[in-house]
Coordinates of C-alpha atoms in Angstrom, one line a residue:
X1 CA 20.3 -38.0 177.1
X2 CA 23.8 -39.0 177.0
X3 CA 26.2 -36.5 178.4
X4 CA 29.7 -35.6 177.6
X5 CA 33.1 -35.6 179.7
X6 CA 32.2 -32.2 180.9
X7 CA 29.1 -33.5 182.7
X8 CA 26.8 -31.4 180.4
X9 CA 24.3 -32.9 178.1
X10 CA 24.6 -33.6 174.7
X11 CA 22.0 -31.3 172.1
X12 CA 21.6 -33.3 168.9
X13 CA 23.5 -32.4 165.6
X14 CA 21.6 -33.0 162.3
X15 CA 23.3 -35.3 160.5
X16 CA 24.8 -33.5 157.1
X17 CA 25.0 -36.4 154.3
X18 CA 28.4 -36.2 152.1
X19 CA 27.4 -38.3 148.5
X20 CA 31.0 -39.4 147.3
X21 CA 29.2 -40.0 143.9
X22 CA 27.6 -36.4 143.1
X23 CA 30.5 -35.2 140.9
X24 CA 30.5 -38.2 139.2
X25 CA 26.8 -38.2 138.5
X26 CA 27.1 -34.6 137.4
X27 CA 29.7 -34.7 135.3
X28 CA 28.0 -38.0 133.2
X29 CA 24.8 -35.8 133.2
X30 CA 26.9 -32.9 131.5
X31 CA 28.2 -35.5 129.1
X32 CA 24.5 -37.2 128.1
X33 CA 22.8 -33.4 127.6
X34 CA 25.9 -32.6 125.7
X35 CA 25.3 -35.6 123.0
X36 CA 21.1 -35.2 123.8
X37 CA 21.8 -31.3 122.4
X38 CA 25.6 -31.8 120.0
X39 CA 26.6 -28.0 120.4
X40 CA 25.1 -26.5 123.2
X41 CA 26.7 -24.8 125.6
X42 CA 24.3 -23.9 128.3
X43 CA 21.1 -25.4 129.5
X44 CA 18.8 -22.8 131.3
X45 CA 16.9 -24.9 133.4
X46 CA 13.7 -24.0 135.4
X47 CA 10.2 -25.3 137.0
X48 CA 8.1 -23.0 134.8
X49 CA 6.9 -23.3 131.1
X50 CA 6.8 -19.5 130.0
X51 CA 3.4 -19.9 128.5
X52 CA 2.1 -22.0 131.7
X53 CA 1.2 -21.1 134.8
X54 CA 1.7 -24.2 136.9
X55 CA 5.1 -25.9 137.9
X56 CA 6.3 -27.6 134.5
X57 CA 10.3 -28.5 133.8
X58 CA 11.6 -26.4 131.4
X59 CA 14.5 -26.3 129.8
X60 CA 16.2 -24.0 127.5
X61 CA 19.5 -25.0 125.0
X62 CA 22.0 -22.2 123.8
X63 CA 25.1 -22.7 121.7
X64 CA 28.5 -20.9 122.0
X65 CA 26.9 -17.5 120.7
X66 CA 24.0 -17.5 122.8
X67 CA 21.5 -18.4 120.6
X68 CA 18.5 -20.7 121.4
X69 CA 18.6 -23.6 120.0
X70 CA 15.8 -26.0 119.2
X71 CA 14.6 -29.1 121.4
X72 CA 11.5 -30.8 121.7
X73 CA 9.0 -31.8 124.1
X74 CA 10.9 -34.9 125.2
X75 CA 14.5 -33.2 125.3
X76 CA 12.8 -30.0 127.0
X77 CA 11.3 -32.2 129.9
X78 CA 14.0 -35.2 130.3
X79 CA 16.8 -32.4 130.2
X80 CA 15.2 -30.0 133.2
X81 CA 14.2 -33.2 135.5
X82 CA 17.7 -34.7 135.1
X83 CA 19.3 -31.4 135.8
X84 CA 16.8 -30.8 139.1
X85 CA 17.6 -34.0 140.4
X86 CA 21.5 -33.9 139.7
X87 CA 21.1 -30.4 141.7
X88 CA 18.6 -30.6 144.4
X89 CA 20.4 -28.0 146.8
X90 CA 19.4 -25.5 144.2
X91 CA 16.7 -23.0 144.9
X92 CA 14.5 -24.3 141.5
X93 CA 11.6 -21.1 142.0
X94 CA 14.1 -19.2 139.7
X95 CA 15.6 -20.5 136.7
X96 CA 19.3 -21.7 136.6
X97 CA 21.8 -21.6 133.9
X98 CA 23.7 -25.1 133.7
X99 CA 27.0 -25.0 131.6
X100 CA 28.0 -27.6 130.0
X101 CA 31.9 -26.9 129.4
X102 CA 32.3 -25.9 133.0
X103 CA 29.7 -28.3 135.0
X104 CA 28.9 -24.9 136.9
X105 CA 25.3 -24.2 138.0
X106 CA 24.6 -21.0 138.7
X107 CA 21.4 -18.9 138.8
X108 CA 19.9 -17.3 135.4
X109 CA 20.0 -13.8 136.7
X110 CA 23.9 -14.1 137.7
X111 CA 24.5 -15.4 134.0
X112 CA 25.5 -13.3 131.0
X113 CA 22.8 -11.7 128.9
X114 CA 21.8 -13.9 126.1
X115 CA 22.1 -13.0 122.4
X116 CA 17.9 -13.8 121.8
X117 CA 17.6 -11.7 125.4
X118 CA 16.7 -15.0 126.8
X119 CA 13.5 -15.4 125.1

Protein backbone atom coordinates (compact mmCIF):
# COMPACT_ATOMS: atom_id res chain seq x y z
CA UNK A 1 0.00 0.00 0.00
CA UNK A 2 1.30 3.22 -0.92
CA UNK A 3 2.02 5.57 1.82
CA UNK A 4 1.87 9.19 2.25
CA UNK A 5 4.59 12.00 3.19
CA UNK A 6 3.84 11.33 6.76
CA UNK A 7 5.12 7.76 6.48
CA UNK A 8 1.62 6.34 7.26
CA UNK A 9 -0.33 4.25 4.93
CA UNK A 10 -2.86 5.26 2.71
CA UNK A 11 -6.80 3.69 3.53
CA UNK A 12 -8.75 3.77 0.28
CA UNK A 13 -11.45 6.41 -0.49
CA UNK A 14 -14.54 5.33 -2.49
CA UNK A 15 -14.59 7.07 -5.40
CA UNK A 16 -17.88 9.48 -5.44
CA UNK A 17 -18.95 9.96 -9.36
CA UNK A 18 -20.02 13.77 -10.23
CA UNK A 19 -22.37 13.34 -13.70
CA UNK A 20 -21.92 17.02 -15.24
CA UNK A 21 -25.07 15.98 -17.44
CA UNK A 22 -27.86 15.05 -14.54
CA UNK A 23 -29.47 18.60 -14.56
CA UNK A 24 -29.57 18.49 -17.96
CA UNK A 25 -31.16 15.16 -18.30
CA UNK A 26 -33.56 16.19 -15.58
CA UNK A 27 -34.62 19.09 -16.72
CA UNK A 28 -35.44 17.53 -20.60
CA UNK A 29 -37.28 14.78 -18.65
CA UNK A 30 -39.41 17.53 -16.87
CA UNK A 31 -39.97 18.99 -20.32
CA UNK A 32 -41.06 15.45 -22.27
CA UNK A 33 -43.58 14.43 -19.11
CA UNK A 34 -44.77 17.96 -19.25
CA UNK A 35 -45.88 17.63 -23.22
CA UNK A 36 -46.52 13.48 -22.44
CA UNK A 37 -49.32 14.98 -19.69
CA UNK A 38 -50.13 19.10 -21.28
CA UNK A 39 -51.23 20.49 -17.74
CA UNK A 40 -49.83 18.56 -15.08
CA UNK A 41 -48.13 19.85 -12.43
CA UNK A 42 -46.87 17.00 -10.33
CA UNK A 43 -46.06 13.41 -11.15
CA UNK A 44 -46.28 11.18 -7.95
CA UNK A 45 -44.05 8.58 -8.82
CA UNK A 46 -43.58 5.17 -7.06
CA UNK A 47 -42.65 1.21 -7.39
CA UNK A 48 -46.04 0.00 -6.38
CA UNK A 49 -49.46 -0.33 -8.38
CA UNK A 50 -52.06 0.31 -5.47
CA UNK A 51 -54.05 -2.70 -6.53
CA UNK A 52 -50.73 -4.95 -6.89
CA UNK A 53 -48.74 -6.41 -4.59
CA UNK A 54 -45.45 -6.86 -6.39
CA UNK A 55 -42.94 -4.01 -7.48
CA UNK A 56 -44.80 -2.30 -10.54
CA UNK A 57 -43.90 1.58 -11.69
CA UNK A 58 -46.56 3.68 -11.06
CA UNK A 59 -47.18 6.87 -11.71
CA UNK A 60 -49.71 9.33 -10.77
CA UNK A 61 -50.53 13.01 -12.84
CA UNK A 62 -52.11 16.01 -11.00
CA UNK A 63 -52.90 19.45 -12.40
CA UNK A 64 -52.48 22.88 -10.69
CA UNK A 65 -55.57 22.14 -8.33
CA UNK A 66 -54.53 18.85 -7.33
CA UNK A 67 -56.66 16.86 -9.06
CA UNK A 68 -55.77 13.43 -10.70
CA UNK A 69 -55.67 13.44 -13.97
CA UNK A 70 -55.96 10.57 -16.40
CA UNK A 71 -53.01 8.57 -18.07
CA UNK A 72 -52.83 5.26 -19.42
CA UNK A 73 -51.06 2.21 -19.13
CA UNK A 74 -48.23 3.33 -21.38
CA UNK A 75 -47.87 7.03 -19.91
CA UNK A 76 -48.32 5.43 -16.27
CA UNK A 77 -45.33 2.95 -16.83
CA UNK A 78 -42.89 5.14 -19.28
CA UNK A 79 -43.48 8.16 -16.93
CA UNK A 80 -42.45 6.25 -13.44
CA UNK A 81 -39.29 4.32 -15.17
CA UNK A 82 -38.04 7.65 -16.68
CA UNK A 83 -38.49 9.48 -13.47
CA UNK A 84 -36.65 6.32 -11.37
CA UNK A 85 -33.87 6.42 -13.55
CA UNK A 86 -33.45 10.28 -13.85
CA UNK A 87 -33.41 9.97 -9.89
CA UNK A 88 -31.64 6.91 -8.74
CA UNK A 89 -30.30 8.38 -5.35
CA UNK A 90 -33.89 8.41 -4.30
CA UNK A 91 -35.16 5.90 -1.71
CA UNK A 92 -38.06 4.49 -4.51
CA UNK A 93 -39.86 1.94 -1.40
CA UNK A 94 -41.97 5.11 -0.82
CA UNK A 95 -43.60 7.16 -3.32
CA UNK A 96 -42.17 10.58 -4.51
CA UNK A 97 -43.78 13.64 -5.72
CA UNK A 98 -41.86 15.04 -8.92
CA UNK A 99 -42.85 18.67 -9.80
CA UNK A 100 -42.81 19.65 -12.92
CA UNK A 101 -42.55 23.64 -12.60
CA UNK A 102 -39.82 23.37 -10.01
CA UNK A 103 -37.75 20.02 -11.21
CA UNK A 104 -37.88 19.26 -7.28
CA UNK A 105 -38.22 15.72 -6.10
CA UNK A 106 -39.28 15.28 -2.95
CA UNK A 107 -40.93 12.43 -1.06
CA UNK A 108 -44.96 12.04 -1.18
CA UNK A 109 -45.40 12.27 2.49
CA UNK A 110 -43.37 15.81 2.70
CA UNK A 111 -45.77 16.98 -0.24
CA UNK A 112 -48.99 18.91 0.23
CA UNK A 113 -52.31 17.06 0.71
CA UNK A 114 -53.88 16.39 -2.56
CA UNK A 115 -57.45 17.70 -3.46
CA UNK A 116 -58.66 13.68 -4.44
CA UNK A 117 -56.64 12.82 -0.85
CA UNK A 118 -54.21 11.26 -3.10
CA UNK A 119 -56.29 8.42 -4.27
Amino acid sequence: MPESWTGSALAAQPVKTVDPTADTRRRRLIMLLADMVPGARVFRVSQHQPSQTWPSPYTRAYDEQGHLMPLNRAQRVTAARWVIRAYPEANWGEAHDLDLTTGALRPAVQAGPVADGGR
